[in-house]
Coordinates of C-alpha atoms in Angstrom, one line a residue:
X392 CA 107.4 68.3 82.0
X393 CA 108.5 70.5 84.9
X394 CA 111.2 67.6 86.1
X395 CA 111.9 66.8 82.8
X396 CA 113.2 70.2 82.5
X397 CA 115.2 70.5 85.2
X398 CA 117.1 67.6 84.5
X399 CA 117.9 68.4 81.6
X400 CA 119.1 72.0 82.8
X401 CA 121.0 70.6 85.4
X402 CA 122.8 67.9 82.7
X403 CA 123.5 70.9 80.8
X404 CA 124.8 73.1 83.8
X405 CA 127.0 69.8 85.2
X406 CA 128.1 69.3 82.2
X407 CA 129.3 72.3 80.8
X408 CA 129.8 74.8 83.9
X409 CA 133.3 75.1 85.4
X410 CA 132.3 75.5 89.3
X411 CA 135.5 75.7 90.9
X412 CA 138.0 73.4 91.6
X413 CA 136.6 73.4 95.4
X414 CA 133.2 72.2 93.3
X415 CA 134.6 69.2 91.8
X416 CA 136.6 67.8 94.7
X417 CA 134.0 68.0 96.9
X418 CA 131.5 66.2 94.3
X419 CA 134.1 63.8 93.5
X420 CA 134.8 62.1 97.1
X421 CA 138.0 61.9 98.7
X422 CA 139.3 58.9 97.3
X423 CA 138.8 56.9 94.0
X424 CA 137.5 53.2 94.0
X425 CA 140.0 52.6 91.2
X426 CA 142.6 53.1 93.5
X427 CA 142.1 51.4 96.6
X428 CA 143.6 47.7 96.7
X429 CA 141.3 44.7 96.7
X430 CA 139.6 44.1 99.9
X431 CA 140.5 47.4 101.5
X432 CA 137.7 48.7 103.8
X433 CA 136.6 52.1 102.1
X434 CA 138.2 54.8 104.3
X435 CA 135.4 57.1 106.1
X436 CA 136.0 60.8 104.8
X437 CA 136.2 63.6 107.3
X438 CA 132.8 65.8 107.4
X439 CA 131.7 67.7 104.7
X440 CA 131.7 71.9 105.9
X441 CA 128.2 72.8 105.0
X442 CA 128.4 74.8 102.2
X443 CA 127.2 78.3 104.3
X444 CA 130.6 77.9 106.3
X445 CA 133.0 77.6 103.7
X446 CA 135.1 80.8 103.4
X447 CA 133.6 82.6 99.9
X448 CA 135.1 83.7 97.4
X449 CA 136.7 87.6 97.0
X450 CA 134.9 89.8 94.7
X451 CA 132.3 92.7 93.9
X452 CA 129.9 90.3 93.1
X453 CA 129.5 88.1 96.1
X454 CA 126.4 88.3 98.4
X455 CA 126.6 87.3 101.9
X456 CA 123.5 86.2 102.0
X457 CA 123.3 82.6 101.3
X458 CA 120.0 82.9 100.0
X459 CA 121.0 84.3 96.8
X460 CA 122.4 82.1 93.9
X461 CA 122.9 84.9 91.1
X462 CA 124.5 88.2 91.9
X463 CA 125.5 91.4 89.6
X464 CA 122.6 90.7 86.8
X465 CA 121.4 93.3 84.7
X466 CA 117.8 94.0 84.6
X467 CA 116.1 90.5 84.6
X468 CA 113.1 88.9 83.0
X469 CA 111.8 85.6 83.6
X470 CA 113.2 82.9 85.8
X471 CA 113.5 78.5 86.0
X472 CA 115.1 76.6 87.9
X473 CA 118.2 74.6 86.9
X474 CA 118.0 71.7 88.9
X475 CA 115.5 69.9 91.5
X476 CA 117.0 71.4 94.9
X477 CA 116.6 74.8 93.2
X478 CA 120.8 75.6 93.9
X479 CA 121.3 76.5 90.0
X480 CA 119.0 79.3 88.2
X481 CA 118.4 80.0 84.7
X482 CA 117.6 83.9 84.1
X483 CA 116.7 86.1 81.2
X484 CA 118.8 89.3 81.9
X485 CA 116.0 91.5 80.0
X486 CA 118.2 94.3 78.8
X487 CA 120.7 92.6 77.6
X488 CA 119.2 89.8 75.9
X489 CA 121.3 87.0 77.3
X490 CA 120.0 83.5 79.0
X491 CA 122.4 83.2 82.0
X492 CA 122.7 79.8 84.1
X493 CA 124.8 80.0 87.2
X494 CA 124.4 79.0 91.0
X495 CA 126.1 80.7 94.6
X496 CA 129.6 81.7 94.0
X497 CA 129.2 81.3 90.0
X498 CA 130.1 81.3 87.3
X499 CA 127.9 82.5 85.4
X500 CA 127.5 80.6 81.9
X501 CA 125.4 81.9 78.6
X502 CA 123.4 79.5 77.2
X503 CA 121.8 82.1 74.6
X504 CA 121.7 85.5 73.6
X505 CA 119.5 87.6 71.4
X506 CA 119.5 91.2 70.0
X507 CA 116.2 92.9 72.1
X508 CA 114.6 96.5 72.1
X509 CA 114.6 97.2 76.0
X510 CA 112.9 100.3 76.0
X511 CA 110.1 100.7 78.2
X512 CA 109.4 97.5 80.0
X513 CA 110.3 95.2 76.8
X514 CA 113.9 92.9 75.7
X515 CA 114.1 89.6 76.1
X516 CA 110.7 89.0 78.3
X517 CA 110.6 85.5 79.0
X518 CA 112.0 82.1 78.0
X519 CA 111.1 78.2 77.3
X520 CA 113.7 74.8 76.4
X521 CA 112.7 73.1 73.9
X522 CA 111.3 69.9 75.4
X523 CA 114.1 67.7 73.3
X524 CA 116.7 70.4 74.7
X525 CA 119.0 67.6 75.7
X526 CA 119.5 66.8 71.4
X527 CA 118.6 70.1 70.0
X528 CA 119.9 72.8 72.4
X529 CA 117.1 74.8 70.5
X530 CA 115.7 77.4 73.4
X531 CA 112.8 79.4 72.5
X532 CA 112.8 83.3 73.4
X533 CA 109.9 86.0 73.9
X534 CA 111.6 89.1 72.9
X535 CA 110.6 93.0 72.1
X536 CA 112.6 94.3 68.9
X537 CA 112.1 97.3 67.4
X538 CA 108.6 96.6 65.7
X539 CA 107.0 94.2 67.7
X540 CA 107.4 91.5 70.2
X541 CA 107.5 87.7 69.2
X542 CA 108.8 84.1 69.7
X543 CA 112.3 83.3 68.2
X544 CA 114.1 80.1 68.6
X545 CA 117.8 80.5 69.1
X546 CA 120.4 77.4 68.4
X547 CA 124.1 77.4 68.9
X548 CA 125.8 79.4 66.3
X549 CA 122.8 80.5 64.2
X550 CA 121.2 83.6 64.3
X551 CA 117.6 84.1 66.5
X552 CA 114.4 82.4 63.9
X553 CA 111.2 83.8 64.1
X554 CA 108.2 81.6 64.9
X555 CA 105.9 83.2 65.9
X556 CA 105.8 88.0 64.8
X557 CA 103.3 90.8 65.4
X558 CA 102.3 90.7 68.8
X559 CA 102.0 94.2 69.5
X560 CA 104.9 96.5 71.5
X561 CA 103.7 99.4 73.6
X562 CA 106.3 101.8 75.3
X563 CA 104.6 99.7 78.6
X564 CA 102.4 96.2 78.8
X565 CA 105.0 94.2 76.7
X566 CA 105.6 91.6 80.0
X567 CA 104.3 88.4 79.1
X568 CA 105.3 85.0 79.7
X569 CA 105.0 81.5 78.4
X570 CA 106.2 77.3 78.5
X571 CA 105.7 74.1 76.7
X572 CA 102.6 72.3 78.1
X573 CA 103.3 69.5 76.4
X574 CA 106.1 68.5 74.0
X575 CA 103.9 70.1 70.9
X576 CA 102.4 73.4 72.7
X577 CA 103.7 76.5 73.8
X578 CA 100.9 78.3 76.0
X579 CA 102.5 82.2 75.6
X580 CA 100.4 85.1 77.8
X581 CA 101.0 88.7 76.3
X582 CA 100.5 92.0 77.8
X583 CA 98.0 94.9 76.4
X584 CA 101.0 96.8 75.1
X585 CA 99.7 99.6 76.7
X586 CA 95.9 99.2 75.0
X587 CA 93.6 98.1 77.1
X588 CA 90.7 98.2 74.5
X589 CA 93.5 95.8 72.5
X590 CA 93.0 92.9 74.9
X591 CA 89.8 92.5 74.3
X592 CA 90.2 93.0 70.4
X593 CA 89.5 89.2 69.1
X594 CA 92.0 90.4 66.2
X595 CA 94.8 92.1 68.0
X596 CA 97.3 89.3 69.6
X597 CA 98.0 91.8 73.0
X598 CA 96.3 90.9 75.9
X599 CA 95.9 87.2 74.8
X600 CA 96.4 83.7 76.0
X601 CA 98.0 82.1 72.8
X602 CA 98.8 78.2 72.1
X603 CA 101.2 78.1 69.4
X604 CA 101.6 74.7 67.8
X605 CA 104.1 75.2 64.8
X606 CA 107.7 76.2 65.4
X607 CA 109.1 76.3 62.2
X608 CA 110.6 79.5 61.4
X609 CA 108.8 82.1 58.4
X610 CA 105.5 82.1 57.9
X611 CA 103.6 80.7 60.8
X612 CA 99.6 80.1 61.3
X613 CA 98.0 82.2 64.0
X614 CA 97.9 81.0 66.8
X615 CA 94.9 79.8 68.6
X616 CA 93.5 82.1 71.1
X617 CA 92.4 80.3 74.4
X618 CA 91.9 83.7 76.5
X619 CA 91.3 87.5 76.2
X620 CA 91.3 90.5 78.4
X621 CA 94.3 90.7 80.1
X622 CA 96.4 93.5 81.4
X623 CA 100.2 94.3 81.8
X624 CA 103.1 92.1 83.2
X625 CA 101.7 89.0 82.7
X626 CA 103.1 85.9 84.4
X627 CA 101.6 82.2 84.1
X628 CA 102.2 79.9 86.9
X629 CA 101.3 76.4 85.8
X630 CA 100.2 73.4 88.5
X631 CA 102.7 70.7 87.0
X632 CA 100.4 68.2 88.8
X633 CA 97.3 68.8 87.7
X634 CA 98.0 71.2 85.0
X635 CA 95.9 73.7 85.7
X636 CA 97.1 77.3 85.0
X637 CA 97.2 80.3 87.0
X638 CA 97.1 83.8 85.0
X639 CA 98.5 87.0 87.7
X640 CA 98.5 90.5 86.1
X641 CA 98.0 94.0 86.3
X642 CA 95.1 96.2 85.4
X643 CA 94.4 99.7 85.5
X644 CA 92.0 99.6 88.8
X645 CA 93.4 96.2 90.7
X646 CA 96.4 93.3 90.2
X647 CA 94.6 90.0 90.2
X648 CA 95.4 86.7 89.8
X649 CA 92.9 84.2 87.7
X650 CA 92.5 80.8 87.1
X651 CA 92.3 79.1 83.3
X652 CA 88.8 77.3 82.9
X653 CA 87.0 75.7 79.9
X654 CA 85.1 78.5 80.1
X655 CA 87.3 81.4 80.4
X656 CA 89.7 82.7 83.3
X657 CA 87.9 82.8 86.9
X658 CA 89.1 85.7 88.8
X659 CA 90.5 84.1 92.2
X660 CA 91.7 87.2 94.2
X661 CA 92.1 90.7 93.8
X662 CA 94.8 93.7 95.1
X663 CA 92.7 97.1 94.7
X664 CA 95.8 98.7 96.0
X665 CA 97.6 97.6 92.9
X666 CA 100.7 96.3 94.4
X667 CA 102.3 95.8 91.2
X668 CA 102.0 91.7 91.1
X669 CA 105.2 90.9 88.4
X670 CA 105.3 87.2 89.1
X671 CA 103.8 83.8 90.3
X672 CA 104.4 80.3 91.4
X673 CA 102.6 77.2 92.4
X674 CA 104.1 75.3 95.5
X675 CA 103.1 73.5 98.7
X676 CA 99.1 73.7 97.9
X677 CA 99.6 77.9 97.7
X678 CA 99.7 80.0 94.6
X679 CA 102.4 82.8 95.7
X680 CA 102.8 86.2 93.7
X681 CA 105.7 88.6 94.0
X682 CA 105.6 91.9 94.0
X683 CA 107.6 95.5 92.4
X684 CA 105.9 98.0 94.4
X685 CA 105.4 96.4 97.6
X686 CA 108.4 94.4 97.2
X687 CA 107.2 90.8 99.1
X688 CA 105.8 87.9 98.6
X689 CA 102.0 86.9 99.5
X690 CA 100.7 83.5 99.3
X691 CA 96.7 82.5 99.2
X692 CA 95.5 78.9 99.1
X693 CA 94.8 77.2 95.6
X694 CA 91.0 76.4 95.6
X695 CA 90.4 72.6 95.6
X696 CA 87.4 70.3 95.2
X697 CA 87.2 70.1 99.0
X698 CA 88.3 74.0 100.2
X699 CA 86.9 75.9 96.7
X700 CA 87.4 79.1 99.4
X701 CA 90.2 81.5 98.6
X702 CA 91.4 83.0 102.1
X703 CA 93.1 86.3 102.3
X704 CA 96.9 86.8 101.4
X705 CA 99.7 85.9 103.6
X706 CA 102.5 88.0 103.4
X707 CA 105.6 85.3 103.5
X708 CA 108.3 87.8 102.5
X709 CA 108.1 91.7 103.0
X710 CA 111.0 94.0 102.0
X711 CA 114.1 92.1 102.2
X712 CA 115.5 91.9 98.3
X713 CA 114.1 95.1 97.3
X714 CA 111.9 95.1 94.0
X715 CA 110.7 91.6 93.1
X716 CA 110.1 90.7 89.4
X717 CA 109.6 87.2 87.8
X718 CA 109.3 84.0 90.3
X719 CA 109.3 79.9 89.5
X720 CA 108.4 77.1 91.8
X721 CA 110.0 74.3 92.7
X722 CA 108.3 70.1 93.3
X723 CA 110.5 70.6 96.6
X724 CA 108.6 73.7 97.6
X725 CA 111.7 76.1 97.0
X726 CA 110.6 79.2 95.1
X727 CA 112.8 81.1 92.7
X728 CA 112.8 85.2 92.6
X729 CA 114.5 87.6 90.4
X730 CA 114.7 91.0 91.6
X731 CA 114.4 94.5 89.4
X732 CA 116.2 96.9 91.4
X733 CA 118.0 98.0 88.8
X734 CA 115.0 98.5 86.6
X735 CA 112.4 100.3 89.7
X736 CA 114.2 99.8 92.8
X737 CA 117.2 100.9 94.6
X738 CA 120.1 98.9 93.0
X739 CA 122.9 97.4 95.9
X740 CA 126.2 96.6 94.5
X741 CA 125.6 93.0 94.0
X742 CA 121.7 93.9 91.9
X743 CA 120.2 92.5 90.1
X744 CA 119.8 89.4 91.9
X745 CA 118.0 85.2 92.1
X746 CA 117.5 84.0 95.3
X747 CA 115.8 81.1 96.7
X748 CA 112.8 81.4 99.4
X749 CA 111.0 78.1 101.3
X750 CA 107.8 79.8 102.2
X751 CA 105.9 78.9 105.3
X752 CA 102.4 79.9 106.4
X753 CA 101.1 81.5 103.3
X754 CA 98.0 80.9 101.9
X755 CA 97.1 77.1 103.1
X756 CA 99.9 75.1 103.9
X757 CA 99.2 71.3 103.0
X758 CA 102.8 70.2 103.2

């Protein structure tokens, strides 16, 4: 599903995106096959300047470092990639309700927007494509609004459908997160809203593991509830190869991050000193979580069959983008972080920011 979606991304990005005239000549070769005469040797074309060393562009928003592939977001939610090298990022901007695509040097392209409430820690939380994105263009949104938050699907030139109302809004704990599992489930993890007691509530919706199964707009069955108890902010981070699922979140004594049984979530590993874990991602044999408070990235190994033993974190990034919030992994390794300066940290002139990070030495590296 996970490569699925990217290509499809990607087509959309390629296909749609102006990147520069410098872009397109460089993609499209030096010379054309149509016109070179029959039985012409095919001319060798100078070197390619690496993409680092090319002279960048003029403007508030460029970042030197080449790391980063989105520059001068607002506030952001969750993050995907938006093709397999990881060079082009989708981002929910979370107080502004807008799904941006754009890579290094831009531009940046909207590929939805929704009205959001962005008090507190709530707007437009996280996103998913529909798995038939490439017909339907349909993208499905996790949003706050002024009563609640809930799943809406957006569609070019139609107003944001509700599919899935009343999961409850707290003035903190609305961070969730959620993707399609398969092409007919959507698994969606909700924060406590600022309850605690509501997590564990079998008729509240906060605090849940959900699997919705009908996307129609109106009037849509409950959703099945596949786990409770869970805290604030959140995030999934989804083994595309063996489908397992890793829940990270934060609770009032400790930031943990759990793995979805049969029988319930396991707890894996916990961070008494509550480093304030806002994201997660699978890659490389290591389950990596970012952090807002602490502001890196630590790696421990995912259990197997063969080493069930969790080891102690790695720190694998430590203070270099300021206040990390939502992360994706890559097949390729490649991690994806947003950053929420602008939200808890100390903004720069280029915040809020994606950039991409090729961890080493975290956890158990079995690359």
């Amino acid at each position: 599903m996970l490569v699925a979606a990217l290509t499809v991304v990607a087509l959309a990005v390629g296909g749609c995106a102006d990147f520069t005239s410098e872009d397109r000549q460089r993609e499209a070769g030096a010379f054309s096959p149509n016109n070179r005469p029959s039985g012409q040797a095919e001319p060798t074309p100078p070197p390619e300047t690496p993409r680092e060393t090319q002279p960048p562009p003029t403007g508030p928003c460029v970042d030197p470092d080449p790391a980063v592939i989105a520059t001068c977001l607002a506030s952001t939610g969750g993050v995907m990639p938006g093709d397999e090298q990881g060079e082009v990022t989708v981002v929910a901007e979370r107080t502004t309700g807008r799904i941006i695509t754009t890579k290094r040097y831009g531009p940046q392209r909207v590929l939805g927007e929704t009205p959001v409430d962005a008090s507190g820690d709530g707007g437009l939380i996280d996103f998913a494509f529909s798995p038939t994105y490439s017909q339907d263009r349909l993208i499905y949104a996790f949003i706050t609004t002024p009563s609640d938050n809930r799943i809406v699907r957006l569609a070019p030139g139609d107003v944001p459908k509700p599919i899935l109302t009343g999961i409850p809004k707290g003035a903190t704990g609305n961070m969730g997160a959620m993707f399609f599992r398969s092409p007919t489930e959507l698994v969606v993890a909700t924060g406590d809203a600022g309850n605690p007691a509501a997590a564990d509530d079998p008729s509240s919706l906060a605090g849940k593991i959900l699997l919705v199964t009908s996307f129609t707009s109106g009037a849509s069955p409950r959703p099945a509830v596949v786990a409770s108890g869970f805290g604030s902010t959140v995030s999934l981070c989804p083994n595309a190869n063996s489908g397992t699922i890793y829940i990270a979140d934060q609770k009032a004594t400790e930031d943990r991050v759990q793995v979805l049984e049969e029988g319930g979530p396991k707890v894996l590993w916990t961070w008494p000193d509550k480093p304030q874990i806002a994201g997660c991602g699978v890659a490389g044999g290591n389950i990596y979580v970012s952090t807002t408070r602490t502001q890196r990235i630590e790696g421990i190994n995912e259990p197997t069959r063969e080493e069930p033993t969790i080891t102690a974190p790695v720190v694998v990034l430590d203070r270099r983008y300021g206040a990390l919030g939502r992360m994706a992994a890559l097949p390729n390794g490649l991690l994806q972080v947003a950053t929420v300066n602008k939200q808890v940290g100390i903004a720069k002139p280029t915040d809020d920011r994606v950039f991409r990070f090729l961890p080493s030495g975290g956890g158990n590296d079995r690359t």
